[in-house]
């Protein structure tokens, strides 16, 4: 390293040689902003993602299923926490992030704006939504920003049970009565396309991709990851005896991948833009939970203050 | 309504994975005091038998080296450290030194 090396050169040099960037390192403003946006949106998704599943905890069909679902939803809360902490290392406060979520300024994954109508939806979410999340998240374990990468390693370790419990739930339904199998099929019909959309706009329309690739925040293109998801889901659906709702889905020998139909991007942008079936309900539930919890935070602080004063008096 | 979560201080969480290992940084958590930080850390971090002991330290109490000081803190070590390594010394191969 010579004296003439500039900070931006040191920064990009680190990234090119696969070294991590850590909170106290110099970094370009745009890198910081991109990460804050991405990590906080990711955190919000984990937190809001608890709501559609939490909806079924009290109605789980057995104690075993209830304990599993409770544990999964609890994990998602933990994921949100790890990610909020990672974002905080970049200089944004938890309070600011929550404010952005509650005011609608910050986005979260639009998949969570769909309703969970039947018990089979819990299986569909675990199988499809958590599978898609895992495919998105594995490359993030190697993200150039240290705290984000470390949070992702922790999260990925926890995700695989989510996916498997969902698939097992659907297996059970599919081996059950005709009605149960029909319920599973109906859930897949509704969750398939929103899951395919989870990878975001196609590469041609993805706005932040090139820069994020150069910064190694992102390692694979949206379409690459989407293809991986589809290729993996088809044989899994076949095993269940369920049909994925896409008449254009077929093996392409030449490509070595499954071809699939046109995505309804109108629907995607409608839901992202706030007009999904549950956008309003999700945010209201979040705000209510936060406000209902205010007294707990205040009481904890008051108690801590009192303890400190007592300790001071005892020492005097 | 301004919220109070910003006033809940930040704590760093260290977990001993199992007996015989060092405590290792696991992440951070907001809590009103040390007791609460321990309880909150206990919730997500060692959920799958990942630990047998937790330390929490107020983040503000950590003294960290600054990037600008890296030259004075770490560079001298790079220049002089070769004789601190066993490979610096030429001794007969077969004596098992
Ligand atoms: Fe998660
Ligand atoms: Fe998950």
Short mmCIF file of C-alpha atoms and ligand atoms in Angstrom, two decimals:
data_model
loop_
_atom_site.label_atom_id
_atom_site.label_comp_id
_atom_site.label_asym_id
_atom_site.label_seq_id
_atom_site.Cartn_x
_atom_site.Cartn_y
_atom_site.Cartn_z
CA UNK A 1 0.00 0.00 0.00
CA UNK A 2 1.70 3.23 -1.16
CA UNK A 3 0.89 6.68 0.19
CA UNK A 4 -0.80 7.63 -3.06
CA UNK A 5 -3.48 4.95 -2.67
CA UNK A 6 -6.78 6.70 -2.15
CA UNK A 7 -9.51 5.60 0.24
CA UNK A 8 -11.85 4.52 -2.59
CA UNK A 9 -9.01 2.43 -4.04
CA UNK A 10 -8.32 0.76 -0.72
CA UNK A 11 -12.03 0.08 -0.38
CA UNK A 12 -12.52 -1.48 -3.81
CA UNK A 13 -9.19 -3.31 -3.46
CA UNK A 14 -10.46 -5.00 -0.33
CA UNK A 15 -13.65 -6.05 -2.06
CA UNK A 16 -11.81 -7.35 -5.13
CA UNK A 17 -9.57 -9.50 -2.96
CA UNK A 18 -12.60 -10.89 -1.07
CA UNK A 19 -11.75 -9.11 2.17
CA UNK A 20 -14.74 -7.95 4.21
CA UNK A 21 -15.62 -4.31 4.84
CA UNK A 22 -16.16 -3.65 8.54
CA UNK A 23 -18.19 -0.87 10.23
CA UNK A 24 -15.26 1.44 10.99
CA UNK A 25 -13.72 1.23 7.53
CA UNK A 26 -14.03 4.08 5.09
CA UNK A 27 -16.78 3.34 2.55
CA UNK A 28 -18.46 5.32 -0.22
CA UNK A 29 -21.70 6.99 0.82
CA UNK A 30 -23.62 5.14 -1.86
CA UNK A 31 -22.36 1.78 -0.56
CA UNK A 32 -23.53 2.69 2.92
CA UNK A 33 -26.92 3.87 1.64
CA UNK A 34 -27.44 0.81 -0.53
CA UNK A 35 -26.67 -1.48 2.38
CA UNK A 36 -28.89 0.42 4.79
CA UNK A 37 -31.75 0.19 2.31
CA UNK A 38 -31.21 -3.49 1.57
CA UNK A 39 -30.53 -4.70 5.12
CA UNK A 40 -33.38 -2.73 6.67
CA UNK A 41 -35.82 -3.93 4.02
CA UNK A 42 -34.62 -7.44 4.67
CA UNK A 43 -35.15 -6.95 8.42
CA UNK A 44 -38.63 -5.53 7.85
CA UNK A 45 -39.47 -8.56 5.71
CA UNK A 46 -38.52 -10.93 8.51
CA UNK A 47 -40.61 -8.97 11.01
CA UNK A 48 -43.69 -8.50 8.80
CA UNK A 49 -43.25 -12.11 7.66
CA UNK A 50 -44.26 -13.25 11.13
CA UNK A 51 -47.80 -11.95 10.62
CA UNK A 52 -49.25 -14.27 7.94
CA UNK A 53 -47.95 -17.33 9.79
CA UNK A 54 -48.66 -16.04 13.27
CA UNK A 55 -52.26 -15.90 12.10
CA UNK A 56 -52.40 -19.74 12.34
CA UNK A 57 -50.55 -20.46 15.59
CA UNK A 58 -53.70 -20.69 17.70
CA UNK A 59 -55.41 -22.85 15.08
CA UNK A 60 -52.63 -25.34 14.35
CA UNK A 61 -54.17 -28.82 14.08
CA UNK A 62 -51.95 -30.51 16.70
CA UNK A 63 -49.66 -29.63 19.56
CA UNK A 64 -46.69 -30.79 17.47
CA UNK A 65 -47.60 -28.47 14.60
CA UNK A 66 -48.26 -25.63 17.00
CA UNK A 67 -44.87 -25.94 18.68
CA UNK A 68 -43.16 -26.09 15.26
CA UNK A 69 -44.97 -23.04 13.91
CA UNK A 70 -44.33 -21.08 17.08
CA UNK A 71 -40.62 -21.92 16.85
CA UNK A 72 -40.49 -20.88 13.21
CA UNK A 73 -42.21 -17.55 13.80
CA UNK A 74 -39.89 -16.97 16.75
CA UNK A 75 -36.91 -17.60 14.44
CA UNK A 76 -38.18 -14.98 12.00
CA UNK A 77 -38.31 -12.45 14.84
CA UNK A 78 -34.69 -13.33 15.61
CA UNK A 79 -33.75 -12.88 11.95
CA UNK A 80 -35.27 -9.41 12.00
CA UNK A 81 -33.28 -8.62 15.12
CA UNK A 82 -29.94 -9.82 13.67
CA UNK A 83 -30.53 -7.74 10.55
CA UNK A 84 -31.62 -4.59 12.37
CA UNK A 85 -28.40 -4.85 14.39
CA UNK A 86 -26.34 -5.24 11.22
CA UNK A 87 -27.99 -2.14 9.73
CA UNK A 88 -27.37 -0.19 12.93
CA UNK A 89 -23.60 -0.66 12.47
CA UNK A 90 -23.96 1.59 9.40
CA UNK A 91 -25.23 4.53 11.43
CA UNK A 92 -29.02 4.28 11.18
CA UNK A 93 -30.93 3.86 14.45
CA UNK A 94 -33.52 1.22 15.22
CA UNK A 95 -36.02 4.01 15.82
CA UNK A 96 -35.44 5.47 12.35
CA UNK A 97 -35.86 2.10 10.71
CA UNK A 98 -39.12 1.40 12.53
CA UNK A 99 -40.36 4.84 11.62
CA UNK A 100 -39.60 4.16 7.94
CA UNK A 101 -41.47 0.85 8.09
CA UNK A 102 -44.49 2.27 9.84
CA UNK A 103 -44.75 5.35 7.63
CA UNK A 104 -44.58 3.21 4.49
CA UNK A 105 -41.31 4.79 3.38
CA UNK A 106 -39.43 1.50 3.62
CA UNK A 107 -40.48 -1.56 1.67
CA UNK A 108 -40.56 -5.20 2.69
CA UNK A 109 -40.93 -8.34 0.64
CA UNK A 110 -44.30 -8.12 -1.10
CA UNK A 111 -44.98 -11.84 -0.57
CA UNK A 112 -46.16 -11.06 2.94
CA UNK A 113 -49.02 -8.96 1.63
CA UNK A 114 -50.93 -12.08 0.62
CA UNK A 115 -53.40 -13.66 3.06
CA UNK A 116 -53.07 -17.09 4.69
CA UNK A 117 -56.53 -18.51 4.05
CA UNK A 118 -56.14 -22.15 5.08
CA UNK A 119 -53.80 -24.34 7.13
CA UNK A 120 -52.23 -25.57 3.88
CA UNK A 121 -50.91 -22.02 3.34
CA UNK A 122 -48.55 -22.62 6.25
CA UNK A 123 -47.10 -25.56 4.33
CA UNK A 124 -46.93 -23.55 1.11
CA UNK A 125 -45.10 -20.69 2.84
CA UNK A 126 -42.57 -22.99 4.48
CA UNK A 127 -41.91 -24.87 1.27
CA UNK A 128 -42.04 -22.11 -1.37
CA UNK A 129 -41.42 -18.85 0.46
CA UNK A 130 -38.66 -20.16 2.72
CA UNK A 131 -37.08 -22.03 -0.23
CA UNK A 132 -37.01 -18.79 -2.20
CA UNK A 133 -35.64 -16.95 0.83
CA UNK A 134 -32.86 -19.52 1.23
CA UNK A 135 -31.87 -19.25 -2.43
CA UNK A 136 -31.75 -15.46 -2.08
CA UNK A 137 -29.87 -15.59 1.21
CA UNK A 138 -27.13 -18.15 0.62
CA UNK A 139 -25.10 -15.83 -1.67
CA UNK A 140 -25.54 -13.05 0.92
CA UNK A 141 -23.46 -15.08 3.39
CA UNK A 142 -20.51 -13.97 1.20
CA UNK A 143 -21.61 -10.34 0.98
CA UNK A 144 -18.74 -7.86 1.21
CA UNK A 145 -20.12 -6.17 4.34
CA UNK A 146 -18.98 -8.18 7.36
CA UNK A 147 -21.89 -7.66 9.78
CA UNK A 148 -24.46 -8.46 7.07
CA UNK A 149 -22.57 -11.57 5.96
CA UNK A 150 -22.29 -12.82 9.55
CA UNK A 151 -25.99 -12.24 10.21
CA UNK A 152 -26.80 -14.17 7.04
CA UNK A 153 -24.70 -17.16 8.08
CA UNK A 154 -26.65 -17.35 11.32
CA UNK A 155 -29.97 -16.94 9.52
CA UNK A 156 -29.25 -19.54 6.84
CA UNK A 157 -28.47 -22.13 9.50
CA UNK A 158 -31.94 -21.59 10.92
CA UNK A 159 -33.85 -21.46 7.64
CA UNK A 160 -33.48 -25.06 6.57
CA UNK A 161 -35.86 -26.32 9.25
CA UNK A 162 -38.43 -23.79 8.02
CA UNK A 163 -38.38 -25.19 4.53
CA UNK A 164 -38.47 -28.81 5.64
CA UNK A 165 -41.33 -28.41 8.11
CA UNK A 166 -43.40 -26.77 5.36
CA UNK A 167 -42.71 -29.55 2.90
CA UNK A 168 -43.46 -32.20 5.50
CA UNK A 169 -46.74 -30.46 6.32
CA UNK A 170 -47.74 -30.60 2.64
CA UNK A 171 -46.64 -34.25 2.40
CA UNK A 172 -49.00 -35.06 5.25
CA UNK A 173 -51.89 -33.25 3.58
CA UNK A 174 -51.17 -34.88 0.23
CA UNK A 175 -51.22 -38.34 1.80
CA UNK A 176 -54.53 -37.51 3.52
CA UNK A 177 -58.10 -37.25 2.26
CA UNK A 178 -59.18 -35.82 -1.11
CA UNK A 179 -60.20 -32.60 0.64
CA UNK A 180 -56.83 -32.26 2.29
CA UNK A 181 -55.02 -32.77 -0.99
CA UNK A 182 -57.31 -30.24 -2.67
CA UNK A 183 -56.52 -27.77 0.09
CA UNK A 184 -52.79 -28.24 -0.54
CA UNK A 185 -53.29 -27.75 -4.29
CA UNK A 186 -55.29 -24.59 -3.70
CA UNK A 187 -52.55 -23.16 -1.49
CA UNK A 188 -49.89 -23.89 -4.13
CA UNK A 189 -52.08 -22.28 -6.80
CA UNK A 190 -52.13 -19.07 -4.79
CA UNK A 191 -48.53 -19.02 -3.51
CA UNK A 192 -46.60 -20.18 -6.59
CA UNK A 193 -46.49 -16.97 -8.61
CA UNK A 194 -45.90 -14.59 -5.68
CA UNK A 195 -42.97 -16.87 -4.71
CA UNK A 196 -41.54 -16.74 -8.24
CA UNK A 197 -41.77 -12.94 -8.00
CA UNK A 198 -39.80 -12.89 -4.74
CA UNK A 199 -36.55 -12.66 -6.71
CA UNK A 200 -37.51 -9.20 -7.91
CA UNK A 201 -37.68 -7.70 -11.40
CA UNK A 202 -36.05 -9.46 -14.32
CA UNK A 203 -32.40 -8.66 -15.03
CA UNK A 204 -33.30 -6.26 -17.84
CA UNK A 205 -35.29 -4.10 -15.40
CA UNK A 206 -33.29 -4.46 -12.23
CA UNK A 207 -32.12 -0.98 -11.26
CA UNK A 208 -29.39 -1.50 -8.67
CA UNK A 209 -27.81 -4.69 -9.93
CA UNK A 210 -24.58 -3.69 -11.69
CA UNK A 211 -23.28 -1.52 -8.87
CA UNK A 212 -24.26 -4.06 -6.21
CA UNK A 213 -22.40 -6.75 -8.15
CA UNK A 214 -19.26 -4.63 -8.30
CA UNK A 215 -19.51 -4.07 -4.55
CA UNK A 216 -20.18 -7.78 -4.01
CA UNK A 217 -23.35 -7.02 -2.10
CA UNK A 218 -25.04 -9.12 -4.74
CA UNK A 219 -23.44 -12.16 -6.36
CA UNK A 220 -26.11 -13.56 -8.68
CA UNK A 221 -28.68 -11.94 -10.90
CA UNK A 222 -32.40 -12.08 -10.03
CA UNK A 223 -33.18 -14.28 -13.02
CA UNK A 224 -30.37 -16.70 -12.22
CA UNK A 225 -31.72 -17.22 -8.70
CA UNK A 226 -35.30 -17.46 -9.93
CA UNK A 227 -34.29 -20.22 -12.36
CA UNK A 228 -32.62 -22.10 -9.56
CA UNK A 229 -35.81 -21.88 -7.51
CA UNK A 230 -38.01 -23.16 -10.34
CA UNK A 231 -35.63 -26.02 -11.19
CA UNK A 232 -35.61 -27.12 -7.59
CA UNK A 233 -39.37 -26.79 -7.02
CA UNK A 234 -40.60 -28.82 -10.01
CA UNK A 235 -39.45 -32.28 -8.85
CA UNK A 236 -40.50 -31.41 -5.28
CA UNK A 237 -44.02 -30.62 -6.52
CA UNK A 238 -44.08 -33.83 -8.57
CA UNK A 239 -43.20 -35.87 -5.50
CA UNK A 240 -46.15 -34.30 -3.66
CA UNK A 241 -48.41 -35.05 -6.62
CA UNK A 242 -49.28 -31.35 -6.90
CA UNK A 243 -49.41 -29.27 -10.08
CA UNK A 244 -47.64 -25.92 -10.30
CA UNK A 245 -50.06 -23.42 -11.85
CA UNK A 246 -48.07 -22.66 -15.00
CA UNK A 247 -49.05 -24.31 -18.30
CA UNK A 248 -45.75 -23.19 -19.87
CA UNK A 249 -43.61 -24.98 -17.34
CA UNK A 250 -41.55 -27.64 -19.13
CA UNK A 251 -38.07 -29.09 -19.21
CA UNK A 252 -35.78 -27.54 -21.81
CA UNK A 253 -33.20 -30.11 -22.78
CA UNK A 254 -30.97 -27.60 -24.57
CA UNK A 255 -30.80 -25.19 -21.65
CA UNK A 256 -30.74 -27.86 -18.98
CA UNK A 257 -33.39 -25.89 -17.10
CA UNK A 258 -37.15 -25.63 -16.84
CA UNK A 259 -38.80 -23.01 -19.02
CA UNK A 260 -41.62 -21.15 -17.33
CA UNK A 261 -44.38 -18.70 -18.24
CA UNK A 262 -44.50 -14.91 -18.30
CA UNK A 263 -44.60 -13.27 -14.87
CA UNK A 264 -47.44 -10.84 -14.23
CA UNK A 265 -45.29 -7.84 -13.35
CA UNK A 266 -48.34 -5.62 -13.11
CA UNK A 267 -49.45 -7.58 -10.08
CA UNK A 268 -45.94 -7.36 -8.62
CA UNK A 269 -45.78 -3.59 -8.91
CA UNK A 270 -49.32 -3.21 -7.60
CA UNK A 271 -48.43 -5.14 -4.45
CA UNK A 272 -45.06 -3.40 -4.02
CA UNK A 273 -46.86 -0.09 -4.48
CA UNK A 274 -49.13 -0.77 -1.52
CA UNK A 275 -52.18 -2.25 -3.26
CA UNK A 276 -51.79 -5.92 -2.35
CA UNK A 277 -54.55 -7.76 -0.54
CA UNK A 278 -53.05 -7.23 2.94
CA UNK A 279 -50.62 -4.26 2.79
CA UNK A 280 -52.77 -2.09 5.01
CA UNK A 281 -53.54 -4.87 7.49
CA UNK A 282 -49.86 -5.82 7.87
CA UNK A 283 -48.63 -2.30 8.61
CA UNK A 284 -51.52 -1.57 10.98
CA UNK A 285 -50.75 -4.77 12.89
CA UNK A 286 -47.07 -3.74 13.12
CA UNK A 287 -47.86 -0.24 14.37
CA UNK A 288 -50.35 -1.58 16.89
CA UNK A 289 -47.87 -4.14 18.24
CA UNK A 290 -45.22 -1.44 18.54
CA UNK A 291 -47.50 1.03 20.30
CA UNK A 292 -48.96 -1.63 22.59
CA UNK A 293 -45.41 -2.51 23.62
CA UNK A 294 -44.41 1.08 24.44
CA UNK A 295 -45.26 0.73 28.14
CA UNK A 296 -42.97 -2.29 28.43
CA UNK A 297 -40.00 -0.33 27.07
CA UNK A 298 -40.81 2.61 29.32
CA UNK A 299 -41.24 0.43 32.40
CA UNK A 300 -37.96 -1.36 31.71
CA UNK A 301 -36.13 1.96 31.46
CA UNK A 302 -37.78 3.32 34.61
CA UNK A 303 -36.84 0.13 36.47
CA UNK A 304 -33.23 0.32 35.26
CA UNK A 305 -33.04 3.98 36.37
CA UNK A 306 -34.38 3.10 39.80
CA UNK A 307 -31.90 0.23 40.19
CA UNK A 308 -29.02 2.57 39.30
CA UNK A 309 -30.16 5.17 41.82
CA UNK A 310 -30.47 2.53 44.54
CA UNK A 311 -27.01 1.22 43.79
CA UNK A 312 -25.62 4.76 43.98
CA UNK A 313 -27.32 5.39 47.32
CA UNK A 314 -26.06 2.10 48.74
CA UNK A 315 -22.51 2.99 47.65
CA UNK A 316 -22.69 6.46 49.22
CA UNK B 1 -45.33 10.27 19.53
CA UNK B 2 -41.58 10.02 19.90
CA UNK B 3 -40.70 6.49 20.83
CA UNK B 4 -38.38 5.35 23.58
CA UNK B 5 -36.67 2.48 21.82
CA UNK B 6 -33.82 4.79 20.86
CA UNK B 7 -33.14 5.22 24.56
CA UNK B 8 -32.78 1.49 25.14
CA UNK B 9 -28.99 1.18 25.08
CA UNK B 10 -27.22 -1.25 22.79
CA UNK B 11 -25.41 -4.27 24.24
CA UNK B 12 -22.92 -6.62 22.61
CA UNK B 13 -23.54 -10.30 23.20
CA UNK B 14 -20.78 -12.89 23.62
CA UNK B 15 -21.55 -16.60 23.81
CA UNK B 16 -19.41 -19.50 25.00
CA UNK B 17 -20.34 -22.27 22.58
CA UNK B 18 -19.33 -25.01 24.98
CA UNK B 19 -17.01 -25.57 27.92
CA UNK B 20 -13.39 -25.16 26.91
CA UNK B 21 -14.09 -22.56 24.22
CA UNK B 22 -13.73 -18.77 24.35
CA UNK B 23 -16.72 -16.47 24.45
CA UNK B 24 -17.31 -15.28 20.92
CA UNK B 25 -19.15 -12.24 19.67
CA UNK B 26 -22.64 -13.30 18.56
CA UNK B 27 -24.40 -9.99 17.87
CA UNK B 28 -26.09 -7.15 19.66
CA UNK B 29 -29.33 -6.36 21.40
CA UNK B 30 -31.23 -3.35 22.80
CA UNK B 31 -32.16 -3.55 26.49
CA UNK B 32 -32.74 -1.24 29.44
CA UNK B 33 -30.09 -2.81 31.67
CA UNK B 34 -27.65 -5.70 31.90
CA UNK B 35 -30.15 -8.12 33.44
CA UNK B 36 -32.63 -7.50 30.66
CA UNK B 37 -29.88 -7.68 28.03
CA UNK B 38 -28.97 -11.16 29.31
CA UNK B 39 -32.57 -12.29 29.11
CA UNK B 40 -33.10 -10.82 25.65
CA UNK B 41 -29.83 -12.30 24.37
CA UNK B 42 -30.86 -15.67 25.71
CA UNK B 43 -33.94 -15.61 23.52
CA UNK B 44 -32.56 -15.67 19.97
CA UNK B 45 -28.87 -16.54 20.29
CA UNK B 46 -28.50 -19.85 22.15
CA UNK B 47 -31.87 -21.24 21.07
CA UNK B 48 -30.46 -24.46 19.68
CA UNK B 49 -27.97 -25.39 22.36
CA UNK B 50 -25.45 -23.00 20.84
CA UNK B 51 -24.11 -21.91 24.19
CA UNK B 52 -23.54 -22.52 27.88
CA UNK B 53 -22.59 -19.01 29.03
CA UNK B 54 -23.43 -15.46 27.94
CA UNK B 55 -21.61 -12.16 28.48
CA UNK B 56 -23.22 -8.84 27.69
CA UNK B 57 -21.25 -5.59 27.49
CA UNK B 58 -22.65 -2.14 26.88
CA UNK B 59 -21.57 -1.24 23.34
CA UNK B 60 -20.68 2.28 24.44
CA UNK B 61 -18.17 0.84 26.93
CA UNK B 62 -16.10 -0.86 24.26
CA UNK B 63 -12.92 1.00 23.35
CA UNK B 64 -12.19 0.22 19.72
CA UNK B 65 -9.16 1.02 17.62
CA UNK B 66 -9.74 3.49 14.82
CA UNK B 67 -9.02 2.79 11.19
CA UNK B 68 -6.76 5.89 11.07
CA UNK B 69 -4.57 4.38 13.78
CA UNK B 70 -4.03 1.16 11.88
CA UNK B 71 -0.56 2.16 10.66
CA UNK B 72 0.79 2.81 14.13
CA UNK B 73 -1.00 -0.13 15.73
CA UNK B 74 -0.40 -2.90 13.25
CA UNK B 75 2.26 -1.96 10.70
CA UNK B 76 5.32 -2.17 12.97
CA UNK B 77 4.35 -5.72 13.78
CA UNK B 78 4.37 -6.65 10.10
CA UNK B 79 7.98 -5.37 9.64
CA UNK B 80 9.50 -6.94 12.69
CA UNK B 81 7.59 -10.06 13.22
CA UNK B 82 9.58 -12.51 11.09
CA UNK B 83 11.92 -13.48 13.96
CA UNK B 84 8.87 -14.18 16.09
CA UNK B 85 8.09 -17.13 13.85
CA UNK B 86 9.87 -20.50 14.16
CA UNK B 87 10.60 -20.64 10.41
CA UNK B 88 13.02 -17.65 10.80
CA UNK B 89 15.65 -19.99 12.28
CA UNK B 90 17.83 -22.40 10.30
CA UNK B 91 18.56 -25.44 12.42
CA UNK B 92 19.34 -29.07 11.48
CA UNK B 93 16.24 -30.73 10.06
CA UNK B 94 16.59 -34.14 11.79
CA UNK B 95 16.93 -32.92 15.38
CA UNK B 96 13.17 -32.45 15.74
CA UNK B 97 13.53 -28.91 17.04
FE1 LIG C 1 -36.14 -15.73 8.07
FE1 LIG C 2 -37.76 -18.60 7.47
#
